[in-house]
Amino acid sequence: MKIDRLIGIITILLQQEKVTAPELARQFQVSRRTINRDIEDICKAGIPLVTAQGYGGGISIEPGYKLDKSILSQEELQSVLAGLDGIDRVSKETYFTKLLEKFSSRNQRLLVDDVILIDLASNCQPSLARKIEVIKKMILENHLIAFCYYGEEGEGQKLLEPYRLVFRCSYWYVFGYCREEERFCYFQLGRLSRLRDVGEIFLVRDVPEAELEFTEETGEEGFHLQAVFEPSEKYRLVEAYGEDTFSVQEDGSLLFEHDFTDYQCMLQWVLGFGGQVEVLEPDKLRQDLRRHAERMCEKYERRKENLSLQEGASPPL
């Protein structure tokens, strides 16, 4: 929607001080002519924007200008502030504070109710914040990035043209064109290390809309899971896939059914329930879970035997 884009442009200008029209057009996936019209509309709304031509030029908000709170409704402002507050949790910048200053005057401070809290941080906060700052800078400067990536098939070096940072399902990802795989990919930030700027500028590609959609790697047919869970796991099933995915049986157990597109994702998810679940189908998953359980038992038995041998060994002379 246009209002969302206008708010987005204002937010970016508050964050970066100066940005070019081509950069805005690329970020919002619209034409430069559309961005020019948006800039005119923002100026008509009373926000003085300054445009500088030539090298080092761009669009910026006039220094010292205080935004009129009437431009946004209270609900819209709450949404913007909640989002920026969440970004502050994984960023070295303080966008939330900067926006409050822009909407405040010397005699009146803007009061913000603690209605919404968005926490985008993770357990590895310092490392994550550094990665986000580096990648964000490389996206804006069109610089190639290199990193080591740890995936299901092992680890490997990647060379990526970064286009977008994405937060989805509790994880941060970088989206871009991978030179090694010769395709657009999503890479989870928690799995990449030794991130660095290659120092090479890449030519921005046209990104098909279908590539921007975040989807799991899919098989041709997918995998249908049917399993029986203990009643104590109801809250986890509701949290993960909703209450329509299971039915309560006469003995109180929960008969769960859901289609997965990724086998390893399904396997790891079921393993997280331990002995609180029995898989009915697919049979391959039943066998894999059994092998996992047998390997675990073997490891614990070996550990037990080693401890027994150590305890029974004669003390050194």
Short mmCIF file of C-alpha atoms in Angstrom, two decimals:
data_model
loop_
_atom_site.label_atom_id
_atom_site.label_comp_id
_atom_site.label_asym_id
_atom_site.label_seq_id
_atom_site.Cartn_x
_atom_site.Cartn_y
_atom_site.Cartn_z
CA MET A 1 0.00 0.00 0.00
CA LYS A 2 1.15 3.54 -0.71
CA ILE A 3 0.80 4.75 2.90
CA ASP A 4 3.00 1.87 4.04
CA ARG A 5 5.64 2.83 1.48
CA LEU A 6 5.52 6.50 2.51
CA ILE A 7 6.00 5.56 6.16
CA GLY A 8 8.80 3.23 5.11
CA ILE A 9 10.59 6.02 3.19
CA ILE A 10 10.29 8.38 6.17
CA THR A 11 11.62 5.68 8.48
CA ILE A 12 14.62 5.03 6.20
CA LEU A 13 15.41 8.76 6.05
CA LEU A 14 15.32 8.89 9.85
CA GLN A 15 17.75 5.99 9.98
CA GLN A 16 20.27 6.89 7.28
CA GLU A 17 20.19 10.71 7.06
CA LYS A 18 20.56 10.48 3.26
CA VAL A 19 19.49 7.97 0.59
CA THR A 20 19.25 8.03 -3.21
CA ALA A 21 16.08 7.55 -5.26
CA PRO A 22 17.46 4.43 -7.04
CA GLU A 23 18.17 2.82 -3.65
CA LEU A 24 14.60 3.50 -2.50
CA ALA A 25 13.21 2.16 -5.78
CA ARG A 26 15.18 -1.06 -5.35
CA GLN A 27 14.19 -1.55 -1.70
CA PHE A 28 10.47 -1.04 -2.35
CA GLN A 29 10.45 -2.82 -5.73
CA VAL A 30 8.91 0.14 -7.59
CA SER A 31 10.04 2.47 -10.36
CA ARG A 32 12.12 5.58 -9.76
CA ARG A 33 9.21 7.66 -11.10
CA THR A 34 7.00 6.23 -8.33
CA ILE A 35 9.62 7.17 -5.72
CA ASN A 36 9.77 10.72 -7.12
CA ARG A 37 5.98 11.01 -6.75
CA ASP A 38 6.25 9.66 -3.19
CA ILE A 39 8.87 12.28 -2.35
CA GLU A 40 6.55 15.00 -3.68
CA ASP A 41 3.67 13.66 -1.55
CA ILE A 42 5.85 13.64 1.56
CA CYS A 43 6.83 17.26 0.91
CA LYS A 44 3.15 18.19 0.40
CA ALA A 45 2.42 16.63 3.79
CA GLY A 46 4.71 19.23 5.35
CA ILE A 47 7.94 17.28 5.79
CA PRO A 48 10.78 19.29 4.22
CA LEU A 49 12.99 16.98 2.17
CA VAL A 50 16.29 18.19 0.74
CA THR A 51 17.58 16.76 -2.56
CA ALA A 52 21.26 17.09 -3.47
CA GLN A 53 22.42 16.28 -6.99
CA GLY A 54 25.76 14.84 -8.12
CA TYR A 55 28.36 12.69 -6.38
CA GLY A 56 27.53 12.10 -2.71
CA GLY A 57 24.05 13.51 -3.20
CA GLY A 58 20.70 12.08 -2.23
CA ILE A 59 17.48 12.75 -0.37
CA SER A 60 17.42 13.79 3.29
CA ILE A 61 15.15 15.41 5.87
CA GLU A 62 16.04 19.02 6.61
CA PRO A 63 18.35 19.04 9.68
CA GLY A 64 16.64 19.93 12.95
CA TYR A 65 13.12 19.43 11.61
CA LYS A 66 10.58 17.99 14.05
CA LEU A 67 7.91 15.76 12.51
CA ASP A 68 4.29 16.66 13.12
CA LYS A 69 2.61 13.89 15.12
CA SER A 70 -0.62 14.51 13.21
CA ILE A 71 0.94 12.95 10.09
CA LEU A 72 0.44 9.49 11.59
CA SER A 73 -2.41 8.15 13.67
CA GLN A 74 -1.62 6.87 17.16
CA GLU A 75 -2.02 3.28 15.92
CA GLU A 76 0.32 3.84 12.95
CA LEU A 77 2.90 5.53 15.16
CA GLN A 78 2.72 2.70 17.70
CA SER A 79 3.41 0.18 14.93
CA VAL A 80 6.39 2.15 13.61
CA LEU A 81 7.86 2.65 17.09
CA ALA A 82 7.38 -1.02 18.03
CA GLY A 83 9.15 -2.11 14.87
CA LEU A 84 12.07 0.28 15.39
CA ASP A 85 12.34 -0.73 19.04
CA GLY A 86 12.69 -4.33 17.86
CA ILE A 87 15.39 -3.33 15.35
CA ASP A 88 17.29 -1.51 18.10
CA ARG A 89 17.65 -4.82 19.94
CA VAL A 90 19.85 -6.21 17.14
CA SER A 91 21.48 -2.99 15.99
CA LYS A 92 24.16 -0.60 17.17
CA GLU A 93 21.96 2.30 16.06
CA THR A 94 19.15 3.77 18.19
CA TYR A 95 16.39 4.30 15.66
CA PHE A 96 13.68 4.28 18.33
CA THR A 97 15.26 7.20 20.21
CA LYS A 98 15.93 9.13 16.99
CA LEU A 99 12.29 8.83 15.95
CA LEU A 100 11.08 9.98 19.37
CA GLU A 101 13.31 13.04 19.06
CA LYS A 102 11.89 13.80 15.61
CA PHE A 103 8.32 13.61 16.90
CA SER A 104 9.02 15.63 20.06
CA SER A 105 9.35 19.29 20.73
CA ARG A 106 11.24 21.18 23.44
CA ASN A 107 8.13 21.67 25.53
CA GLN A 108 6.35 18.39 24.96
CA ARG A 109 7.66 14.84 24.96
CA LEU A 110 5.84 12.07 23.14
CA LEU A 111 4.46 9.48 25.54
CA VAL A 112 4.48 5.95 24.18
CA ASP A 113 2.45 3.23 25.90
CA ASP A 114 4.13 -0.16 26.37
CA VAL A 115 1.47 -1.94 24.31
CA ILE A 116 3.64 -3.88 21.89
CA LEU A 117 7.10 -5.30 22.46
CA ILE A 118 9.02 -6.84 19.54
CA ASP A 119 12.23 -8.58 20.56
CA LEU A 120 14.30 -9.59 17.53
CA ALA A 121 17.37 -10.53 19.58
CA SER A 122 18.76 -14.03 19.98
CA ASN A 123 21.00 -15.99 22.34
CA CYS A 124 24.07 -14.96 20.32
CA GLN A 125 23.20 -11.26 20.38
CA PRO A 126 26.68 -9.64 19.95
CA SER A 127 27.58 -11.83 16.97
CA LEU A 128 24.14 -11.40 15.40
CA ALA A 129 24.19 -7.61 15.74
CA ARG A 130 27.60 -7.44 14.07
CA LYS A 131 26.44 -9.63 11.16
CA ILE A 132 23.31 -7.54 10.65
CA GLU A 133 25.25 -4.27 10.63
CA VAL A 134 27.84 -5.60 8.15
CA ILE A 135 25.25 -7.12 5.80
CA LYS A 136 23.01 -4.04 5.94
CA LYS A 137 25.96 -1.85 4.94
CA MET A 138 26.91 -4.21 2.10
CA ILE A 139 23.32 -4.23 0.79
CA LEU A 140 23.25 -0.43 0.66
CA GLU A 141 26.67 -0.27 -1.02
CA ASN A 142 26.06 -3.24 -3.39
CA HIS A 143 29.15 -5.04 -2.12
CA LEU A 144 29.74 -8.78 -2.40
CA ILE A 145 30.04 -10.67 0.90
CA ALA A 146 31.84 -13.94 1.60
CA PHE A 147 31.29 -16.33 4.50
CA CYS A 148 31.53 -19.93 5.62
CA TYR A 149 28.11 -21.59 5.83
CA TYR A 150 27.20 -24.65 7.90
CA GLY A 151 24.32 -26.63 6.38
CA GLU A 152 22.89 -30.14 6.39
CA GLU A 153 25.33 -31.18 3.66
CA GLY A 154 28.36 -29.87 5.56
CA GLU A 155 30.20 -26.57 5.50
CA GLY A 156 31.35 -24.55 2.53
CA GLN A 157 32.46 -21.11 1.37
CA LYS A 158 29.81 -18.84 -0.16
CA LEU A 159 30.04 -15.69 -2.25
CA LEU A 160 26.78 -13.74 -2.11
CA GLU A 161 25.22 -10.66 -3.69
CA PRO A 162 23.12 -9.55 -0.67
CA TYR A 163 19.70 -8.00 -1.35
CA ARG A 164 17.64 -8.25 1.82
CA LEU A 165 17.70 -9.12 5.54
CA VAL A 166 14.70 -11.21 6.62
CA PHE A 167 13.39 -12.13 10.08
CA ARG A 168 11.08 -15.16 9.97
CA CYS A 169 10.00 -17.81 12.48
CA SER A 170 12.48 -16.63 15.14
CA TYR A 171 15.47 -16.65 12.77
CA TRP A 172 17.38 -14.03 10.77
CA TYR A 173 18.25 -14.69 7.13
CA VAL A 174 20.12 -12.90 4.37
CA PHE A 175 18.60 -13.17 0.90
CA GLY A 176 20.70 -12.79 -2.21
CA TYR A 177 22.23 -14.33 -5.31
CA CYS A 178 24.76 -17.07 -4.53
CA ARG A 179 27.61 -17.15 -7.05
CA GLU A 180 28.50 -20.79 -6.23
CA GLU A 181 24.96 -22.15 -6.60
CA GLU A 182 24.06 -19.68 -9.37
CA ARG A 183 20.63 -18.97 -7.89
CA PHE A 184 18.81 -16.82 -5.35
CA CYS A 185 19.03 -18.27 -1.82
CA TYR A 186 18.22 -17.61 1.83
CA PHE A 187 21.02 -18.18 4.35
CA GLN A 188 20.40 -18.31 8.09
CA LEU A 189 22.62 -15.82 9.90
CA GLY A 190 23.18 -18.14 12.85
CA ARG A 191 24.81 -20.71 10.54
CA LEU A 192 27.31 -18.43 8.84
CA SER A 193 30.71 -17.39 10.17
CA ARG A 194 33.82 -15.47 9.09
CA LEU A 195 31.65 -12.89 7.33
CA ARG A 196 33.63 -10.33 5.34
CA ASP A 197 33.29 -7.65 2.69
CA VAL A 198 34.93 -8.81 -0.54
CA GLY A 199 35.40 -5.21 -1.63
CA GLU A 200 33.79 -5.81 -5.03
CA ILE A 201 30.69 -3.97 -6.23
CA PHE A 202 28.08 -6.15 -7.95
CA LEU A 203 25.55 -5.15 -10.60
CA VAL A 204 22.06 -5.32 -9.10
CA ARG A 205 19.93 -8.04 -10.69
CA ASP A 206 16.20 -7.99 -11.35
CA VAL A 207 14.76 -10.26 -8.68
CA PRO A 208 11.68 -12.26 -9.79
CA GLU A 209 8.76 -11.97 -7.36
CA ALA A 210 8.69 -15.75 -6.94
CA GLU A 211 12.28 -15.69 -5.65
CA LEU A 212 11.37 -13.26 -2.88
CA GLU A 213 8.82 -15.68 -1.43
CA PHE A 214 10.27 -17.47 1.57
CA THR A 215 9.56 -21.17 1.11
CA GLU A 216 11.10 -24.36 2.39
CA GLU A 217 13.04 -26.64 0.08
CA THR A 218 10.31 -28.96 -1.16
CA GLY A 219 10.21 -32.50 -2.42
CA GLU A 220 7.92 -33.55 -5.23
CA GLU A 221 5.30 -35.13 -2.99
CA GLY A 222 6.05 -33.97 0.56
CA PHE A 223 5.68 -36.05 3.72
CA HIS A 224 2.48 -36.76 5.62
CA LEU A 225 3.05 -37.16 9.35
CA GLN A 226 0.56 -39.04 11.51
CA ALA A 227 1.54 -39.39 15.15
CA VAL A 228 0.07 -39.79 18.62
CA PHE A 229 1.21 -37.30 21.25
CA GLU A 230 0.82 -37.31 25.02
CA PRO A 231 -1.81 -34.86 26.36
CA SER A 232 0.95 -32.79 27.99
CA GLU A 233 2.19 -31.75 24.52
CA LYS A 234 -1.03 -30.07 23.42
CA TYR A 235 0.34 -26.55 23.94
CA ARG A 236 3.34 -27.29 21.71
CA LEU A 237 1.14 -28.60 18.89
CA VAL A 238 -1.12 -25.56 19.10
CA GLU A 239 1.92 -23.26 19.15
CA ALA A 240 3.57 -24.92 16.14
CA TYR A 241 0.70 -25.78 13.79
CA GLY A 242 -2.64 -24.84 15.38
CA GLU A 243 -5.43 -26.72 17.12
CA ASP A 244 -6.95 -27.95 13.86
CA THR A 245 -4.04 -30.34 13.27
CA PHE A 246 -4.95 -32.84 15.99
CA SER A 247 -7.96 -34.54 17.58
CA VAL A 248 -8.34 -35.70 21.18
CA GLN A 249 -8.76 -39.48 21.51
CA GLU A 250 -10.81 -41.34 24.13
CA ASP A 251 -7.73 -41.95 26.30
CA GLY A 252 -6.78 -38.25 26.14
CA SER A 253 -3.93 -38.73 23.64
CA LEU A 254 -3.66 -36.42 20.64
CA LEU A 255 -3.82 -37.79 17.10
CA PHE A 256 -1.79 -35.32 15.00
CA GLU A 257 -1.68 -35.04 11.21
CA HIS A 258 0.30 -32.56 9.13
CA ASP A 259 2.07 -32.39 5.77
CA PHE A 260 5.77 -31.45 5.76
CA THR A 261 7.75 -30.39 2.72
CA ASP A 262 11.15 -31.07 4.27
CA TYR A 263 11.97 -34.50 5.72
CA GLN A 264 14.85 -33.34 7.95
CA CYS A 265 12.70 -30.55 9.37
CA MET A 266 10.02 -33.11 10.23
CA LEU A 267 12.56 -35.51 11.76
CA GLN A 268 14.20 -32.86 13.96
CA TRP A 269 10.83 -31.52 15.09
CA VAL A 270 9.57 -34.96 16.15
CA LEU A 271 12.87 -35.78 17.90
CA GLY A 272 12.32 -32.75 20.11
CA PHE A 273 9.37 -34.51 21.77
CA GLY A 274 11.42 -37.49 22.94
CA GLY A 275 9.25 -40.24 24.39
CA GLN A 276 6.12 -38.08 24.32
CA VAL A 277 5.22 -39.11 20.78
CA GLU A 278 4.72 -42.26 18.73
CA VAL A 279 4.89 -41.91 14.94
CA LEU A 280 2.35 -43.94 12.97
CA GLU A 281 3.48 -42.86 9.52
CA PRO A 282 5.53 -42.50 7.41
CA ASP A 283 7.25 -45.80 8.10
CA LYS A 284 10.64 -44.37 7.11
CA LEU A 285 10.38 -41.87 9.95
CA ARG A 286 9.46 -44.65 12.40
CA GLN A 287 12.60 -46.56 11.40
CA ASP A 288 14.83 -43.50 11.56
CA LEU A 289 13.55 -42.62 15.03
CA ARG A 290 14.18 -46.15 16.18
CA ARG A 291 17.76 -46.01 14.89
CA HIS A 292 18.28 -42.69 16.67
CA ALA A 293 17.00 -44.22 19.93
CA GLU A 294 19.24 -47.29 19.53
CA ARG A 295 22.32 -45.13 18.94
CA MET A 296 21.50 -43.08 22.04
CA CYS A 297 21.13 -46.25 24.14
CA GLU A 298 24.45 -47.59 22.83
CA LYS A 299 26.26 -44.38 23.74
CA TYR A 300 24.84 -44.33 27.27
CA GLU A 301 25.64 -48.03 27.75
CA ARG A 302 29.24 -47.49 26.62
CA ARG A 303 29.52 -44.56 28.98
CA LYS A 304 28.16 -46.68 31.82
CA GLU A 305 30.62 -49.50 31.06
CA ASN A 306 33.59 -47.11 30.91
CA LEU A 307 32.66 -45.61 34.28
CA SER A 308 32.33 -49.09 35.77
CA LEU A 309 35.77 -50.07 34.46
CA GLN A 310 37.30 -46.87 35.84
CA GLU A 311 35.75 -47.44 39.27
CA GLY A 312 36.93 -51.08 39.32
CA ALA A 313 40.48 -50.35 38.16
CA SER A 314 43.26 -50.84 40.67
CA PRO A 315 44.72 -47.62 42.05
CA PRO A 316 48.20 -46.78 40.72
CA LEU A 317 51.18 -47.84 42.86
#
